[in-house]
Structures are given as structure tokens and as C-alpha cells.
Short mmCIF file of C-alpha atoms in Angstrom, two decimals:
data_model
loop_
_atom_site.label_atom_id
_atom_site.label_comp_id
_atom_site.label_asym_id
_atom_site.label_seq_id
_atom_site.Cartn_x
_atom_site.Cartn_y
_atom_site.Cartn_z
CA MET A 192 -9.60 10.60 -11.73
CA ARG A 193 -10.89 8.19 -9.33
CA ARG A 194 -12.54 4.76 -10.87
CA ARG A 195 -14.63 2.64 -8.62
CA ASP A 196 -14.75 -0.98 -8.96
CA LEU A 197 -12.12 -0.70 -11.68
CA LEU A 198 -11.95 -4.41 -13.38
CA ALA A 199 -15.34 -5.09 -12.11
CA ALA A 200 -13.94 -5.92 -8.64
CA MET A 201 -10.91 -4.78 -7.56
CA GLY A 202 -0.78 4.06 15.55
CA ALA A 203 -1.15 6.40 17.66
CA GLY A 204 1.36 9.27 16.74
CA SER A 205 4.88 8.09 16.21
CA VAL A 206 4.83 5.00 17.58
CA GLY A 207 1.31 3.56 16.43
CA GLY A 208 1.11 1.89 12.70
CA PHE A 209 -1.38 0.53 10.12
CA ALA A 210 -2.09 -2.80 9.45
CA GLY A 211 -0.40 -4.09 7.03
CA CYS A 212 -0.38 -1.47 9.37
CA ALA A 213 -0.45 0.05 12.82
CA GLY A 214 -2.78 1.42 15.16
CA VAL A 215 -2.47 5.18 15.91
CA GLY A 216 -5.03 7.69 17.45
CA PRO A 217 -6.44 10.85 15.43
CA THR A 218 -4.46 13.25 14.01
CA ALA A 219 -5.14 16.95 14.18
CA SER A 220 -4.84 17.40 10.61
CA ASP A 221 -7.73 14.79 9.87
CA GLY A 222 -9.47 13.68 12.76
CA GLU A 223 -8.65 10.03 11.23
CA ALA A 224 -6.55 7.31 12.51
CA ASP A 225 -2.75 7.23 11.81
CA GLY A 226 -2.08 3.75 12.50
CA GLU A 227 -2.61 0.87 10.29
CA ARG A 228 -2.06 -2.76 10.30
CA ASP A 229 0.50 -4.66 8.09
CA GLY A 230 -0.95 -4.56 4.69
CA ASN A 231 -1.75 -0.92 4.88
CA ALA A 232 0.23 2.45 5.24
CA ASP A 233 -0.08 4.91 8.02
CA ASP A 234 1.17 7.76 5.65
CA SER A 235 2.24 6.94 2.40
CA ASP A 236 3.26 7.79 -1.42
CA GLY A 237 0.52 5.71 -3.03
CA LYS A 238 2.17 4.50 -5.85
CA ALA A 239 3.14 1.20 -7.04
CA ASP A 240 3.94 -0.57 -10.33
CA GLU A 241 3.64 -4.30 -11.17
CA SER A 242 3.58 -6.06 -14.36
CA ASP A 243 3.81 -9.74 -15.49
CA GLY A 244 5.56 -8.22 -18.52
CA ASP A 245 3.28 -9.36 -21.10
CA GLY A 246 -0.07 -6.81 -20.96
CA ASP A 247 -1.74 -5.05 -18.39
CA GLY A 248 -2.32 -7.65 -15.72
CA ALA A 249 -6.36 -7.25 -16.14
CA ASP A 250 -7.51 -10.84 -15.62
CA ARG A 251 -5.35 -11.34 -12.26
CA ALA A 252 -6.25 -7.64 -11.17
CA ALA A 253 -10.08 -8.13 -11.86
CA GLU A 254 -9.69 -10.40 -8.62
CA TRP A 255 -9.16 -7.55 -6.89
CA PRO A 256 -10.14 -5.57 -4.40
CA SER A 257 -12.85 -8.14 -3.09
CA GLY A 258 -14.44 -9.23 -0.09
CA ALA A 259 -14.18 -6.06 2.45
CA TYR A 260 -12.64 -4.02 -0.19
CA ALA A 261 -15.26 -4.29 -2.69
CA ASP A 262 -16.40 -1.07 -2.52
CA TYR A 263 -12.94 0.95 -2.44
CA ASP A 264 -12.13 3.35 -4.93
CA VAL A 265 -9.08 1.94 -7.06
CA THR A 266 -6.25 3.46 -9.51
CA LEU A 267 -3.43 1.81 -11.46
CA VAL A 268 -0.29 2.29 -9.93
CA GLU A 269 2.91 2.43 -11.98
CA ALA A 270 6.50 2.35 -10.59
CA ARG A 271 8.97 3.91 -13.13
CA THR A 272 12.88 4.89 -13.06
CA PRO A 273 13.16 8.30 -12.89
CA ASP A 274 13.85 8.45 -16.75
CA GLY A 275 10.30 7.00 -16.87
CA ASP A 276 11.03 3.50 -18.02
CA ARG A 277 8.05 1.57 -16.52
CA LEU A 278 9.14 -1.24 -13.79
CA GLY A 279 5.97 -2.66 -12.41
CA ARG A 280 1.95 -1.58 -12.05
CA VAL A 281 -0.72 -2.84 -9.85
CA THR A 282 -4.49 -2.51 -9.66
CA ALA A 283 -4.35 -0.38 -5.79
CA ALA A 284 -7.39 -0.28 -3.53
CA ILE A 285 -7.16 3.32 -2.02
CA ALA A 286 -6.99 3.91 1.99
CA GLU A 287 -7.90 7.31 2.11
CA THR A 288 -10.14 7.17 5.55
CA GLY A 289 -8.71 6.85 8.96
CA GLU A 290 -10.89 3.85 9.48
CA GLN A 291 -9.39 2.28 5.63
CA ARG A 292 -5.75 2.97 6.78
CA PHE A 293 -6.40 1.12 9.89
CA LEU A 294 -7.78 -1.85 8.60
CA GLY A 295 -5.47 -1.71 5.90
CA LEU A 296 -5.09 -5.48 4.11
CA SER A 297 -5.58 -7.26 7.54
CA ASP A 298 -8.82 -8.34 6.22
CA ALA A 299 -7.52 -9.84 3.05
CA GLU A 300 -6.77 -13.43 2.74
CA THR A 301 -4.19 -13.23 -0.20
CA LEU A 302 -3.06 -10.37 -2.56
CA PRO A 303 -2.90 -11.16 -5.67
CA GLU A 304 0.44 -10.14 -7.58
CA ASP A 305 -0.98 -7.29 -9.91
CA ALA A 306 -2.72 -5.92 -7.02
CA GLY A 307 -2.14 -3.25 -3.93
CA MET A 308 -3.36 -0.72 -1.43
CA LEU A 309 -2.29 2.74 -1.81
CA PHE A 310 -2.37 4.64 1.57
CA VAL A 311 -3.21 8.32 0.77
CA PHE A 312 -2.60 10.84 3.80
CA PRO A 313 -3.90 14.30 3.69
CA ALA A 314 -0.30 15.74 3.93
CA PRO A 315 3.22 14.36 4.33
CA ARG A 316 4.21 12.72 7.31
CA GLU A 317 7.76 12.27 9.10
CA ASP A 318 6.14 9.72 11.76
CA LEU A 319 4.58 6.85 9.91
CA THR A 320 4.59 3.00 11.00
CA PHE A 321 3.49 0.27 9.53
CA VAL A 322 2.82 -3.07 11.55
CA MET A 323 2.01 -6.55 10.37
CA ARG A 324 -0.90 -7.06 13.12
CA GLU A 325 -3.20 -9.78 11.78
CA MET A 326 -1.60 -10.26 8.27
CA SER A 327 -1.90 -13.59 7.13
CA PHE A 328 1.02 -12.73 3.87
CA GLY A 329 3.80 -11.00 3.65
CA ILE A 330 4.15 -7.70 1.98
CA ASP A 331 6.47 -4.80 0.50
CA ILE A 332 5.70 -1.17 2.35
CA VAL A 333 7.04 1.36 -0.40
CA TYR A 334 7.03 4.98 1.19
CA ALA A 335 6.50 7.73 -1.11
CA ASP A 336 6.69 11.59 -1.22
CA ALA A 337 4.34 14.11 -2.27
CA GLU A 338 5.50 13.83 -5.34
CA GLY A 339 5.57 10.00 -5.64
CA THR A 340 9.70 9.68 -5.27
CA ILE A 341 10.00 6.23 -3.39
CA VAL A 342 12.15 7.13 -0.42
CA GLU A 343 11.84 4.00 1.31
CA ILE A 344 10.88 0.19 1.01
CA HIS A 345 10.65 -2.29 3.29
CA ASN A 346 10.19 -6.25 3.10
CA ALA A 347 7.53 -7.56 5.88
CA PRO A 348 7.28 -11.00 5.91
CA GLU A 349 4.21 -12.73 7.03
CA PRO A 350 4.07 -13.06 10.87
CA GLY A 351 5.35 -16.07 12.41
CA PRO A 352 3.01 -19.19 13.60
CA ASN A 353 3.03 -17.65 17.47
CA GLU A 354 2.91 -13.75 16.52
CA ASP A 355 0.21 -11.49 15.53
CA GLY A 356 2.57 -9.05 13.89
CA SER A 357 2.19 -6.18 16.26
CA GLU A 358 5.67 -6.48 17.10
CA GLN A 359 6.77 -6.09 13.13
CA THR A 360 7.22 -2.34 13.03
CA TYR A 361 8.30 -0.61 9.49
CA PRO A 362 8.81 3.29 10.10
CA GLY A 363 8.79 5.82 7.23
CA SER A 364 7.74 9.21 6.09
CA GLY A 365 6.01 10.37 3.21
CA ARG A 366 2.75 11.12 1.94
CA TYR A 367 1.98 7.94 0.18
CA VAL A 368 2.64 4.36 1.14
CA LEU A 369 2.02 1.41 -1.24
CA GLU A 370 1.54 -2.26 -0.42
CA VAL A 371 2.22 -4.73 -2.50
CA PRO A 372 3.03 -8.52 -2.70
CA TYR A 373 5.84 -9.81 -0.63
CA LYS A 374 9.45 -8.54 -2.60
CA TRP A 375 7.14 -7.54 -5.35
CA THR A 376 9.94 -4.40 -5.60
CA ASP A 377 12.78 -7.00 -5.79
CA ARG A 378 11.08 -8.94 -8.58
CA ASN A 379 10.46 -5.90 -10.29
CA GLY A 380 13.46 -4.04 -9.62
CA VAL A 381 11.85 -1.36 -7.90
CA ALA A 382 14.35 0.69 -5.52
CA VAL A 383 14.39 3.95 -3.46
CA GLY A 384 14.72 7.06 -6.11
CA ASP A 385 12.41 5.28 -8.50
CA VAL A 386 8.61 7.10 -8.69
CA LEU A 387 5.02 5.79 -8.26
CA THR A 388 2.43 7.54 -10.70
CA PHE A 389 -1.15 7.11 -10.51
CA GLU A 390 -4.26 9.16 -10.66
CA LEU A 391 -6.62 10.31 -7.96
#
């Protein structure tokens, strides 16, 4: 079930991307942009788990989403081992339209430790590419299949001083893509084969 304003806030074809993504053109399946800038996912298994180990992170997550993302629907995403042990959790803004996926996190100035963005595609994709276009911070890009199983993880650093991030491409496949703070997966021990759980 989707919840709006949780906690009082919260590229073309195979060569395009989503921000915290790459730019893409419309797809035959949903008529929406496929590409997103870094901070956004192209086709993603949108489940993430982030936790500070001492609660649900509500205080920090309450800061997200904000700004351009204040009206996004949100969901609590948890990363779990195949045996069900929780590794981490984040409050994720849901990017489900072509416009939202293309924008990704490129309009965000920061991303709280217990926050993220979950990219949701109508169906699994084999040709997704996320880019760091216009991103002002690094992120982890987590690809997950239709069941939420993590199939690929990229640590995507912030673009350099004279770069706009367009050349930083992170391909993958899946139905969901979760974007979380840089090296969040490392800090929480999240790996390929673990599972993202969430409600839409």
C-alpha cells in the first residue's frame, strides 16, 4: 500500500540513462522516458534497506522527501538476507513515471542516510542504464529483479569538478532500482543475492 508524505515529508533505449540516471526516450511498454540521471534508476528493483541499528531512523527519514520530491509517494524499503535477516532500511521516494525516473535524484542537494529513491518499471528490463548526470553527491545503484532479489550493485561516486556526470554510466537489468547514499550497501553488508522488500 502506498503512503503519501510518509513521516511528514519524505536513456534512450539501451544507451540512455536515468539520473541518479540517464536520459532515454519513450518505451513501447509505458510511453515514458526510460533514462534517468544518477540518483534515479532506469528499470529498478526498488527495494532498499537502511538502518542505524538503534531504531527505525524516523528522525532522519522525516527529512525526506523534500523540495522537488515532497509530493512523491513513499515506501519503507528493507534489505534482507535470503534467510530474512534485516540488513538495512530506507524511506524511499517512489519514481514510477517516466518523468520521475528521468529526473531521478538530480534535483536533490543531499540524501539523508536513511533515505533513498525506488525506481519502479512496469516490467523487467534487460537494457537499463543509470548515469550521474547533474548529481551533486555519490550514490549506490542497486538493481533488483521482479521478486526483489538484488542482481547488481554499483558504487557511483560524485562527478568530478569539471564533469556533469553524463559519462558515468552504470548498466544493469531488473524491474526495480534502489538508489541510496554512497557506499550504503557496504556499510550495511548488502550484497548480490540479498532481497529488497517493500510495499507499493
